[in-house]
Short mmCIF file of C-alpha atoms in Angstrom, two decimals:
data_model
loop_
_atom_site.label_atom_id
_atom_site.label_comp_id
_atom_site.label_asym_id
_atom_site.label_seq_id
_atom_site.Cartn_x
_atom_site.Cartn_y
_atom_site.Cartn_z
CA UNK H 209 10.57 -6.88 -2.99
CA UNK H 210 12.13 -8.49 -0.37
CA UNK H 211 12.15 -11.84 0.82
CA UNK H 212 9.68 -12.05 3.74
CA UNK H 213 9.99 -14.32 6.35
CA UNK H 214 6.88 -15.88 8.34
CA UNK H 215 8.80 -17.49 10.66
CA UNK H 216 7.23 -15.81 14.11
CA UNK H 217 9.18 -15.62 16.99
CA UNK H 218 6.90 -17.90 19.39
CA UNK H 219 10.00 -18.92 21.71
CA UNK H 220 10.31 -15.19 21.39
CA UNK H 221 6.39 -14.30 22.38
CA UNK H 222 5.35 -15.39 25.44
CA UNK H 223 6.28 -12.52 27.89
CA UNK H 224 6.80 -9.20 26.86
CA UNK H 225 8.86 -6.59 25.69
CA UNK H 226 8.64 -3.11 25.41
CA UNK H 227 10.83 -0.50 24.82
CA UNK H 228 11.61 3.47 25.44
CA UNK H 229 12.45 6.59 23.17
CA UNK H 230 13.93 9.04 25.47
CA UNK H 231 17.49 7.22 24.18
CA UNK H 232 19.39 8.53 27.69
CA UNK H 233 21.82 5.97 28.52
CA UNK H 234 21.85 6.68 33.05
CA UNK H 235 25.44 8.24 34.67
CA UNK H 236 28.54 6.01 34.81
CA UNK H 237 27.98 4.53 38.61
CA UNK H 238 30.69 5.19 41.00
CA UNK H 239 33.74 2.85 41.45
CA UNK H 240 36.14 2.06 44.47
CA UNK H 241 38.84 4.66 44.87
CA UNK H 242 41.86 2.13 43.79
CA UNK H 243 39.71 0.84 40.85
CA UNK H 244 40.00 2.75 37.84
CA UNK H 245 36.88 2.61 35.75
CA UNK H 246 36.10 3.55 32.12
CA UNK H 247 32.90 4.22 29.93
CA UNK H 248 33.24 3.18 26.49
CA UNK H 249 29.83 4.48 25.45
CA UNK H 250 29.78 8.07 27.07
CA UNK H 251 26.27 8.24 29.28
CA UNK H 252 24.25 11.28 27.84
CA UNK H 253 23.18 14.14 29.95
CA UNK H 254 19.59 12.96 31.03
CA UNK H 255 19.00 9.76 32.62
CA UNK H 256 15.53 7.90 32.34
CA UNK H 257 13.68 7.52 35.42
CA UNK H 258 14.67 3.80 37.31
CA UNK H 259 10.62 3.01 36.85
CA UNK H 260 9.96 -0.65 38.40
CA UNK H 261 8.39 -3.17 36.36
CA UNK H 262 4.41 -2.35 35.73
CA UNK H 263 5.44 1.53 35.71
CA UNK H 264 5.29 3.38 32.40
CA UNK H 265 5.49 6.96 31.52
CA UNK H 266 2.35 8.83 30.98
CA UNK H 267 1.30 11.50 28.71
CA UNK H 268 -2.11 12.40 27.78
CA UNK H 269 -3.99 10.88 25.40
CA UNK H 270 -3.53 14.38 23.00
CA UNK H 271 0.13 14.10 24.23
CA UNK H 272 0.72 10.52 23.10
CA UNK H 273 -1.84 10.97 19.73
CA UNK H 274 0.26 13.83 18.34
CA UNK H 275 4.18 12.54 19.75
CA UNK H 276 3.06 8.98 17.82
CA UNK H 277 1.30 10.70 14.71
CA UNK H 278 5.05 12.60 14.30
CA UNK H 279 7.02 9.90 13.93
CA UNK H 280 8.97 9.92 10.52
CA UNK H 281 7.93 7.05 7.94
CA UNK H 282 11.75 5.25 7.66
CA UNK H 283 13.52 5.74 4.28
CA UNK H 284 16.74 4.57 2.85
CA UNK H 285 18.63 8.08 3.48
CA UNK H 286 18.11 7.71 7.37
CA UNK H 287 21.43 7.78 8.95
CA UNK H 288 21.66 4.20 11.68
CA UNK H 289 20.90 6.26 14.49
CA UNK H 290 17.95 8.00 13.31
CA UNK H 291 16.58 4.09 12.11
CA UNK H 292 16.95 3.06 15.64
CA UNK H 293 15.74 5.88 17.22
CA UNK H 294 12.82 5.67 15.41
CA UNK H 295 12.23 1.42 16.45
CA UNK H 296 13.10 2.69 20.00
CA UNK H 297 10.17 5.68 19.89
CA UNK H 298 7.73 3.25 17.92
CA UNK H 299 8.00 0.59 20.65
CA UNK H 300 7.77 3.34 23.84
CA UNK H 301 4.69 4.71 21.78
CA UNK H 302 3.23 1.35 22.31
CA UNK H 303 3.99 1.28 25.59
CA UNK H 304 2.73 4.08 26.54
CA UNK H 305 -0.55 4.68 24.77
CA UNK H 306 -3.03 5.84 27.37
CA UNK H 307 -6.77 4.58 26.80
CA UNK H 308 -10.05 3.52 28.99
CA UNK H 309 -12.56 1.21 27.86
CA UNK H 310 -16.52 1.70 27.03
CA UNK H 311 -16.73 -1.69 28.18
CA UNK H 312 -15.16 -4.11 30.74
CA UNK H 313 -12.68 -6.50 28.86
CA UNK H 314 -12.01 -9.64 30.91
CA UNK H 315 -10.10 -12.88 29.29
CA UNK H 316 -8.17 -15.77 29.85
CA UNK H 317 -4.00 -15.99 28.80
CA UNK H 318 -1.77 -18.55 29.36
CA UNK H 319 1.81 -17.99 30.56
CA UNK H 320 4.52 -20.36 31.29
CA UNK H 321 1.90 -23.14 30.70
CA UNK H 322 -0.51 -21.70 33.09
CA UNK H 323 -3.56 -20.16 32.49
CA UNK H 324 -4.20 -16.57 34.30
CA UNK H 325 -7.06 -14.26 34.29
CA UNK H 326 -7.24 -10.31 32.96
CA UNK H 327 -10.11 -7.88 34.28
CA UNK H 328 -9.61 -4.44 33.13
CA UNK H 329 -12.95 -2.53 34.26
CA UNK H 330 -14.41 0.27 32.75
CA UNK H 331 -13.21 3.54 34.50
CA UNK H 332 -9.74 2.78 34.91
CA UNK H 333 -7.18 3.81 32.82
CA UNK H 334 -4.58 1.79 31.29
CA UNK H 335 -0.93 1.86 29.33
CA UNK H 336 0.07 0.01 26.54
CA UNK H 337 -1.32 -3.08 24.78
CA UNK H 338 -2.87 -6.38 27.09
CA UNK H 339 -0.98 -9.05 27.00
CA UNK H 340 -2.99 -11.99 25.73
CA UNK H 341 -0.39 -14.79 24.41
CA UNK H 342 -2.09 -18.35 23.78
CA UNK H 343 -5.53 -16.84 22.93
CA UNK H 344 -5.72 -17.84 19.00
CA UNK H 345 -5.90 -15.12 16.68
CA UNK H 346 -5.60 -12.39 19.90
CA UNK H 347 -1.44 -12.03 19.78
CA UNK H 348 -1.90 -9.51 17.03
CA UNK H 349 -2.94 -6.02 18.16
CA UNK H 350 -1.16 -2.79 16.84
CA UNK H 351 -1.62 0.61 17.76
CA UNK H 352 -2.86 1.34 13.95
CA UNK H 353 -5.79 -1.22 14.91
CA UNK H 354 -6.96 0.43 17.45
CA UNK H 355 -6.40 4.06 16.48
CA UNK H 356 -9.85 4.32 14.68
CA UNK H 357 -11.72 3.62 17.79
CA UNK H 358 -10.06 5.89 19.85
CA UNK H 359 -11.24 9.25 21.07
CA UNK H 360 -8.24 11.34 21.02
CA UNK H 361 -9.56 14.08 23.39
CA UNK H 362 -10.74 11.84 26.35
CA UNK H 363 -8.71 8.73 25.93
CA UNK H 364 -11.63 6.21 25.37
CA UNK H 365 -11.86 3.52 23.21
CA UNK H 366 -14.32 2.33 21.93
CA UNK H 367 -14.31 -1.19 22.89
CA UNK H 368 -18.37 -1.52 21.82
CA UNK H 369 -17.37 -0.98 18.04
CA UNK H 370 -14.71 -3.26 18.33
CA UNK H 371 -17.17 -5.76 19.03
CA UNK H 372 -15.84 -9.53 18.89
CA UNK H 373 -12.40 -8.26 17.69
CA UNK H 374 -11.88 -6.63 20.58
CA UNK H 375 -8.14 -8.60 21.48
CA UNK H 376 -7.74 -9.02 18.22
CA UNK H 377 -7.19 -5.27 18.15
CA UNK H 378 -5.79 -4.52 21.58
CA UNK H 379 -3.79 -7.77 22.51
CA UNK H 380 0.16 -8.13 22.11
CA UNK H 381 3.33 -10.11 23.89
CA UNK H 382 6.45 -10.05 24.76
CA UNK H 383 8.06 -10.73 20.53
CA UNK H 384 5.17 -9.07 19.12
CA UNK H 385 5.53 -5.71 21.05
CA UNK H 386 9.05 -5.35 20.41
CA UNK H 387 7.79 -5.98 16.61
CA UNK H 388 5.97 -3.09 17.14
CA UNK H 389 8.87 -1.08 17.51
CA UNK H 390 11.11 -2.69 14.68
CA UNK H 391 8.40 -3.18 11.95
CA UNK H 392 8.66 0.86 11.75
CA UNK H 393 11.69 0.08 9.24
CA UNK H 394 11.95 -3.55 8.33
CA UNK H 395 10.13 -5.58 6.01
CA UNK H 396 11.80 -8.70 6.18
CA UNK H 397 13.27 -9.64 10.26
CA UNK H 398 11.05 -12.25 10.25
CA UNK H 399 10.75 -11.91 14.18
CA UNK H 400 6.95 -12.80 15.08
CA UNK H 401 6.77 -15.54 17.38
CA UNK H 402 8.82 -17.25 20.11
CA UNK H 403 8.41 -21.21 18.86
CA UNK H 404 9.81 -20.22 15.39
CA UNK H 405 12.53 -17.97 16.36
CA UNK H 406 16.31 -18.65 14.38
CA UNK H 407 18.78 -16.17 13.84
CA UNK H 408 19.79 -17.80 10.80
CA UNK H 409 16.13 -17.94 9.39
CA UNK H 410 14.58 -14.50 10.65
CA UNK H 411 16.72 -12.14 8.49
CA UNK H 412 18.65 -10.81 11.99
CA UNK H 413 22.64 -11.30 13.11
CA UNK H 414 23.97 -11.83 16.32
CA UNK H 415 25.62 -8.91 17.80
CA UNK H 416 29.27 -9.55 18.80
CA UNK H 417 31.75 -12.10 19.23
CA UNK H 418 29.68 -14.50 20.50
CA UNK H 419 28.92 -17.47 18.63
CA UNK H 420 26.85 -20.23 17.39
CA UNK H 421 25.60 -22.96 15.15
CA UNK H 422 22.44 -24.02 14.14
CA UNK H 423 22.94 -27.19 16.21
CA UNK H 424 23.80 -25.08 19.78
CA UNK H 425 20.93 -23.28 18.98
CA UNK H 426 18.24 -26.09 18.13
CA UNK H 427 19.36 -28.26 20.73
CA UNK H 428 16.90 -29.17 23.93
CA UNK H 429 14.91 -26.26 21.97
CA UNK H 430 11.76 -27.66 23.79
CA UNK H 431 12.73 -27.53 27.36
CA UNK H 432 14.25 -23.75 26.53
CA UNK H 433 17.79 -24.36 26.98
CA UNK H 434 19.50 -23.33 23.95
CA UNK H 435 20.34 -19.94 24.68
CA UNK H 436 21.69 -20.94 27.93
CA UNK H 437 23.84 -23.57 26.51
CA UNK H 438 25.02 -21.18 23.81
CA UNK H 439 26.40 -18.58 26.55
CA UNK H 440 27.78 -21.59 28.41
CA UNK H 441 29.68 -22.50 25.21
CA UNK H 442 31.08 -18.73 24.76
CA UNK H 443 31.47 -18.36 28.56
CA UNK H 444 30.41 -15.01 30.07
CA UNK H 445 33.46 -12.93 29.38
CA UNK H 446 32.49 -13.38 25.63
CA UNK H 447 28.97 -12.64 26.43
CA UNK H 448 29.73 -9.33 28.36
CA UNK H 449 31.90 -8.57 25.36
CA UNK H 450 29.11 -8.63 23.14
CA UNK H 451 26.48 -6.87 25.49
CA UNK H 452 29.29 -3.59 25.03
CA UNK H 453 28.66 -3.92 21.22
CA UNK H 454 24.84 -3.50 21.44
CA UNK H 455 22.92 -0.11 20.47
CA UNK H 456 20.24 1.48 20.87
CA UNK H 457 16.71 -0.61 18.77
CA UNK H 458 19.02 -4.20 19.14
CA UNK H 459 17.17 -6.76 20.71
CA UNK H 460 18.01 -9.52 23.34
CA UNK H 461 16.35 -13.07 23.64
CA UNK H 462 16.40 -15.57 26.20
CA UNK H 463 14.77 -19.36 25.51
CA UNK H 464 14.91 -20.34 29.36
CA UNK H 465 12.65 -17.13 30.19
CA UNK H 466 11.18 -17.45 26.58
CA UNK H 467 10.99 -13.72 26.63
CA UNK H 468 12.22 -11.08 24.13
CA UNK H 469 13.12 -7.52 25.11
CA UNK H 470 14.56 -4.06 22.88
CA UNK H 471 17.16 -2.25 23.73
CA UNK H 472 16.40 1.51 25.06
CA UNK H 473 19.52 3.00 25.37
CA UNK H 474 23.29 2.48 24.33
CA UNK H 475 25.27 0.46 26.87
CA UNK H 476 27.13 1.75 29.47
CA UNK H 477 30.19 -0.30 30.11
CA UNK H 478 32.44 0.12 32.86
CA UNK H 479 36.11 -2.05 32.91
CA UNK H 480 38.45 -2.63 35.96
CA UNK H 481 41.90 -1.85 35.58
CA UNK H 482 42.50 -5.02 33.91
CA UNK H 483 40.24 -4.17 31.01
CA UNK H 484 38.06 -6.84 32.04
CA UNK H 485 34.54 -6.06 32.08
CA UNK H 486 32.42 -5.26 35.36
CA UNK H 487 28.68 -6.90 35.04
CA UNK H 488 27.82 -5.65 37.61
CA UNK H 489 28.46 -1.88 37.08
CA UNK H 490 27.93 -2.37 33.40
CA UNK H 491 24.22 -2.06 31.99
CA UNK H 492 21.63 -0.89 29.13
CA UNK H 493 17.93 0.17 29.70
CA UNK H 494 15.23 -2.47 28.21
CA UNK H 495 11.54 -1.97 27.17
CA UNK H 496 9.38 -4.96 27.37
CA UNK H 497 5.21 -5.85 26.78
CA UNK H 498 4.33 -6.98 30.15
CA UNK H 499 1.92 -9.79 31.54
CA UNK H 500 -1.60 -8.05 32.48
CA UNK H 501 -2.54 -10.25 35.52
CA UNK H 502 -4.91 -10.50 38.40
CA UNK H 503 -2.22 -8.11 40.41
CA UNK H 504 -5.01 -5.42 41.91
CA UNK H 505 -3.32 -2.62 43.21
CA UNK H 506 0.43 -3.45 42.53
CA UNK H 507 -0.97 -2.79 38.70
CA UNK H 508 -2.13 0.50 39.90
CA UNK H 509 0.04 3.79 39.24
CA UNK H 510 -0.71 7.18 40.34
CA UNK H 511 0.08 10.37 37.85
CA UNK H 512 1.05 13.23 39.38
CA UNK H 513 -2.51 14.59 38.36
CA UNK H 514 -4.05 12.05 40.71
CA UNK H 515 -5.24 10.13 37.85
CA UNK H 516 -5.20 5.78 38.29
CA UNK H 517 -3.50 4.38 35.58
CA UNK H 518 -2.60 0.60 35.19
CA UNK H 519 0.85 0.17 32.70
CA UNK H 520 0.75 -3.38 31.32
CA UNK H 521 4.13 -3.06 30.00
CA UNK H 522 8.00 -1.49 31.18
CA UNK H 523 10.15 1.24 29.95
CA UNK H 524 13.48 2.38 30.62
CA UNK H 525 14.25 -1.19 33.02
CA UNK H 526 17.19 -1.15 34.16
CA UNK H 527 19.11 -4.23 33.77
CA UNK H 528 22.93 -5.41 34.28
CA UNK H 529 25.22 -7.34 32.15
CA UNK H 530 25.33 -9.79 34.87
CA UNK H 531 21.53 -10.13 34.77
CA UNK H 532 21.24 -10.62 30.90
CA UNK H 533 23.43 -13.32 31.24
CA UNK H 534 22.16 -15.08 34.35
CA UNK H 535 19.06 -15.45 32.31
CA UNK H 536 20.34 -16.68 29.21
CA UNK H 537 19.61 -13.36 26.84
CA UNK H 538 22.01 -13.33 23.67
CA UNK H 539 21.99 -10.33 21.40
CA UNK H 540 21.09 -9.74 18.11
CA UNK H 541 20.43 -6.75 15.35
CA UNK H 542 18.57 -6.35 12.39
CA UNK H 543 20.15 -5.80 8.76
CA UNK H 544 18.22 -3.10 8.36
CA UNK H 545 20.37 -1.02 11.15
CA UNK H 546 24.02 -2.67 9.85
CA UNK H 547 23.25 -1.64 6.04
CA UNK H 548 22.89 -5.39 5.12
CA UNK H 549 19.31 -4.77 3.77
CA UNK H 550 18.61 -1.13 2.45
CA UNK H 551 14.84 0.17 3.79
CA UNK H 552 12.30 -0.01 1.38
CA UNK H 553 8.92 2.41 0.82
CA UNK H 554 6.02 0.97 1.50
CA UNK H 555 3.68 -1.08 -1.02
CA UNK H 556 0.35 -2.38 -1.00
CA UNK H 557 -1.67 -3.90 -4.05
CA UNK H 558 -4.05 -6.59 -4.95
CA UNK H 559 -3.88 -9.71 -6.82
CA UNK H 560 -4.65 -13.34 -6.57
CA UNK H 561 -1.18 -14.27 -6.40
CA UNK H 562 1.23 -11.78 -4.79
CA UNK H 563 3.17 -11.45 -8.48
CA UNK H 564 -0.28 -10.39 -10.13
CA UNK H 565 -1.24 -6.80 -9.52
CA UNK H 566 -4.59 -5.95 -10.32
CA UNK H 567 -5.01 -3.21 -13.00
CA UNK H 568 -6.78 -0.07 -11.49
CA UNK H 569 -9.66 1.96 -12.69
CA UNK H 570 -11.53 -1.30 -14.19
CA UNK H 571 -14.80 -3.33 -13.40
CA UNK H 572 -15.10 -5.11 -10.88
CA UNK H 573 -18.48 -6.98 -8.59
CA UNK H 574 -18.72 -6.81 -5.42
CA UNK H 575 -18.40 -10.67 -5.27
CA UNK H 576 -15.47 -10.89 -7.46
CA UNK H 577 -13.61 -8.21 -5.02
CA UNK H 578 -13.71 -10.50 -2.22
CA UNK H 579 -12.19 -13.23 -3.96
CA UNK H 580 -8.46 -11.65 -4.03
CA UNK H 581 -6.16 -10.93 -1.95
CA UNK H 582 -4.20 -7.91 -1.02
CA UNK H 583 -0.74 -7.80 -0.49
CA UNK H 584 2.11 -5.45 1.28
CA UNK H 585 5.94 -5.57 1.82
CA UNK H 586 5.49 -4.28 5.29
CA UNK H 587 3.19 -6.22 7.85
CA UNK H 588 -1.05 -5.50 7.54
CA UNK H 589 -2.30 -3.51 10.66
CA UNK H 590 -5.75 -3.05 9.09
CA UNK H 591 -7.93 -2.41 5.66
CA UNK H 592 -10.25 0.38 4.93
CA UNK H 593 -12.69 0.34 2.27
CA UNK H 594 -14.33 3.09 0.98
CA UNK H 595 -16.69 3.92 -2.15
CA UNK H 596 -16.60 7.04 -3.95
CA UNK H 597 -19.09 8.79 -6.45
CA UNK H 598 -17.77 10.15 -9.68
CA UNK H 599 -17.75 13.77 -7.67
CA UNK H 600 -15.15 12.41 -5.42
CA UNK H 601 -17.31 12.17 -2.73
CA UNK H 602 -16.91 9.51 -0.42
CA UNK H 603 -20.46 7.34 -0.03
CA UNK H 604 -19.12 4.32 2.51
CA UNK H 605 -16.15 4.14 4.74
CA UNK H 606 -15.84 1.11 6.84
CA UNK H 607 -12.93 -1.58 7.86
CA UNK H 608 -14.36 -5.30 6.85
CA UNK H 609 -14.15 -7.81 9.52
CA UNK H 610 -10.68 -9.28 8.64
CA UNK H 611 -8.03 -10.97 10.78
CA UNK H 612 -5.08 -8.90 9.96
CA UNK H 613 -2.31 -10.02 12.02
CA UNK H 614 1.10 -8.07 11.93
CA UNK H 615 3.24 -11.00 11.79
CA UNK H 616 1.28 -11.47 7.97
CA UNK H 617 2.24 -9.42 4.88
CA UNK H 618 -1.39 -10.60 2.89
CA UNK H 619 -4.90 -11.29 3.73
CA UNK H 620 -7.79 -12.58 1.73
CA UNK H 621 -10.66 -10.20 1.41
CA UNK H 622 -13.28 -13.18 1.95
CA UNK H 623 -15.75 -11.00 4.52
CA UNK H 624 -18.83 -11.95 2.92
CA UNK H 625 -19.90 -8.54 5.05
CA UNK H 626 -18.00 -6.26 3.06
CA UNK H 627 -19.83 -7.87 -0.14
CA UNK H 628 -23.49 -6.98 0.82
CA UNK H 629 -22.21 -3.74 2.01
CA UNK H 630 -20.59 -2.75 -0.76
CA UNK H 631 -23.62 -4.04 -3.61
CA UNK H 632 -25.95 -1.12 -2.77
CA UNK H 633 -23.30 1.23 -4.55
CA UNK H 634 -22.12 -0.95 -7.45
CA UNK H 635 -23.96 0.95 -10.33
CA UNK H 636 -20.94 0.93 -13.07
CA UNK H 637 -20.22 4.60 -11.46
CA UNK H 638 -19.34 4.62 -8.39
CA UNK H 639 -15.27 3.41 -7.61
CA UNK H 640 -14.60 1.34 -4.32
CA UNK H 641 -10.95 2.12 -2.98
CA UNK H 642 -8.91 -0.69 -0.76
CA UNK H 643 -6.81 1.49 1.90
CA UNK H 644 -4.25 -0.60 3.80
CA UNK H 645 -2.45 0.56 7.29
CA UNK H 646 1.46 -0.36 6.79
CA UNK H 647 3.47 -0.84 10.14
CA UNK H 648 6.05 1.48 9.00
CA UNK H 649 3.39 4.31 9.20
CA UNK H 650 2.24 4.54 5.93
CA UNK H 651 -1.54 4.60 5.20
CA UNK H 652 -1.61 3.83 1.26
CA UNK H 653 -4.21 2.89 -1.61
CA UNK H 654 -3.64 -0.77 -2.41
CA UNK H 655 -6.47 -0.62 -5.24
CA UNK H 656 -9.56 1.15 -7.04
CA UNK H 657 -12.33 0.17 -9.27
CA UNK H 658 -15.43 0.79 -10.95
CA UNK H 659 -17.96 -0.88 -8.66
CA UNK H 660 -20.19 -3.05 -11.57
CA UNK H 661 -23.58 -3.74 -10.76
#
């Protein structure tokens, strides 16, 4: 198993990312008559729609349900392409996952060091995950959280059921949505929060000629300089150069807007007749998790159906090389897309220690259950527990009150709730199974046992 890193990518969290699936890199722009222009990455025939930040495409909800429920599980015959194209679909899913509450969800966030409000009343519809950084415990929502409340057919979720956990389930930002995305086929990036972010400790590369040291990179880390002191070392030429070299599923970061963002699309790059890059004419499409806000009606989007919806994220932004390096964004790629770390299949199990596995098909309490922990290679969106009869018959279904977090690849199975409701059933017959939700799509059985009395 590979070597996990929990080193989040908090300099990376705290505004939002989100990315988009279509993959259509836009038409070359035109050029002046006497300068001859060239596209190194050919644009493709379709172009995404120029949507303005806070504008997301919709589908409905049976739309979204099945185009998410079809994406492929990653495996280690995928071709490049088809592992970023996957990251890329994964992170637009995200974005674009239509839902209304049962119940008005209002909360407090802090951005930039200042704290804003969210009110998202019931009746409205919304797109994408809230954005909910410096809440503790509430930066870890996945769509696989949230799935069992939903009602595909109407849209609703089921925000009652969720009771306390409700941001726990439905809350992202700016890192953690783009994680979204690449967590679809990599175990080990290491990318989970913005404070902890380090190419040379999150199991990602820089992309291009650019270059660095861990000292340019650490240095003035807390007043969010070092990425723009890196580009200042390389100098923008070297920059642009590397913004050409980016695909589809790479990733930029900034430390001066602390923000993270995926790629969408290949670059299109356009050169004078020097050979010399343009910035200006040059430029990729981004997805990014968005702030939620107390915006009122500039949140509001109308479908062509007449029907409100309020994105809280961005896909297929526009932005220029120029831009990307005004703001201090450097590029980077995970070794899963470069072949430097082969995809693995998806494993869950249980153990006290994550090199014991737990035998299955023996006795085991109630009580003693709850005292291990269960383990995966891929992050934890959420557990399931059931209990079966010796028919096969399933007795109990229910997910325990545990703070998965997607950034984590364990979790102790201390509920004390899932002990009492599990005792009524341990008769030395019946077997309880441990289900665990994998970010890279697969739903598998961690453990089973013979429930003892």
């Amino acid at each position: 198993m590979k070597k996990i890193i929990s080193l989040l990518l908090s300099i990376l969290l705290a505004l939002s990312l989100f990315a988009c699936g279509s993959n259509p890199p836009a038409t070359e722009p035109s050029a002046e008559p006497t300068v001859p222009q060239e596209t190194e990455t050919p644009p493709e025939p379709s172009e995404p729609k120029d949507y303005t930040r806070f504008a997301g495409i919709v589908e409905d909800p049976k739309t979204w349900y099945d185009n998410f429920m079809a994406l492929p599980i990653a495996n280690a015959d995928m071709t490049e392409d088809e592992l970023r194209q996957l990251c890329v679909d994964a992170f637009k899913a995200n974005l674009t996952f239509q839902w209304t509450p049962t119940q008005e969800i209002s909360y407090t966030y802090t951005l930039l060091n200042k704290d804003h409000t969210a009110l998202l009343p019931v009746g409205k519809a919304y797109s994408g995950l809230c954005y909910a950084t410096g809440i503790a415990k509430a930066t870890c929502g996945t769509i696989w959280k949230i799935l069992p409340y939903y009602d595909v057919t109407t849209g609703a979720l089921d925000t009652a059921a969720m009771g306390g956990s409700v941001l726990n389930n439905l809350s992202s930002a700016c890192a953690l949505g783009a994680v979204q995305g690449w967590d679809r086929v990599s175990d080990s990036h290491g990318v989970g929060s913005m404070s902890a972010f380090n190419m040379y400790d999150a199991n990602i590369v820089p992309v291009g000629p650019y270059t660095y040291t861990p000292e340019d990179y650490n240095r003035d880390f807390g007043s969010r300089t070092a990425s723009n002191q890196i580009i200042a070392k390389n100098g923008a030429e070297v920059m642009y150069e590397s913004y050409a070299l980016m695909k589809m599923a790479d990733g930029i970061y900034s430390s001066s807007s602390w923000h993270v963002q995926m790629i969408a699309t290949n670059p299109v790059v356009v050169r004078d007749e020097n050979g010399k890059i343009d910035p200006e004419q040059s430029y990729v499409y981004i997805h990014e998790q968005g702030q939620t806000g107390t915006r009122g009606d500039t949140l509001n989007y109308k479908q062509g159906n007449g029907v409100e919806l309020r994105p809280l994220g961005t896909v297929d932004k526009k932005v220029t090389f120029k831009t990307m390096c005004d703001k201090g964004y450097i590029p980077f790629t995970l070794k899963e897309f470069i072949g430097e770390d082969p995809v693995e299949s998806g494993k869950a199990w249980v153990g006290a220690v994550p090199e014991q596995v737990m035998e299955n098909g023996k006795e085991i309490s109630p009580s003693a259950l709850t005292t291990k922990n269960l383990y995966t290679n891929y992050a934890l969106c959420y557990i399931r527990v059931e209990v079966k009869n010796p028919a096969g018959e399933t007795l109990c279904s229910f997910i325990p009150n545990l703070p998965t977090d997607p950034r984590n690849r364990e979790i102790m199975l201390t509920d004390p709730q899932m002990a009492n409701r599990l005792k009524p059933y341990a008769n030395n017959k019946n077997t309880v199974h441990l289900y665990a939700q994998l970010s890279n799509g697969e739903y598998l059985e961690a453990f089973n046992g013979i429930l003892k009395g």
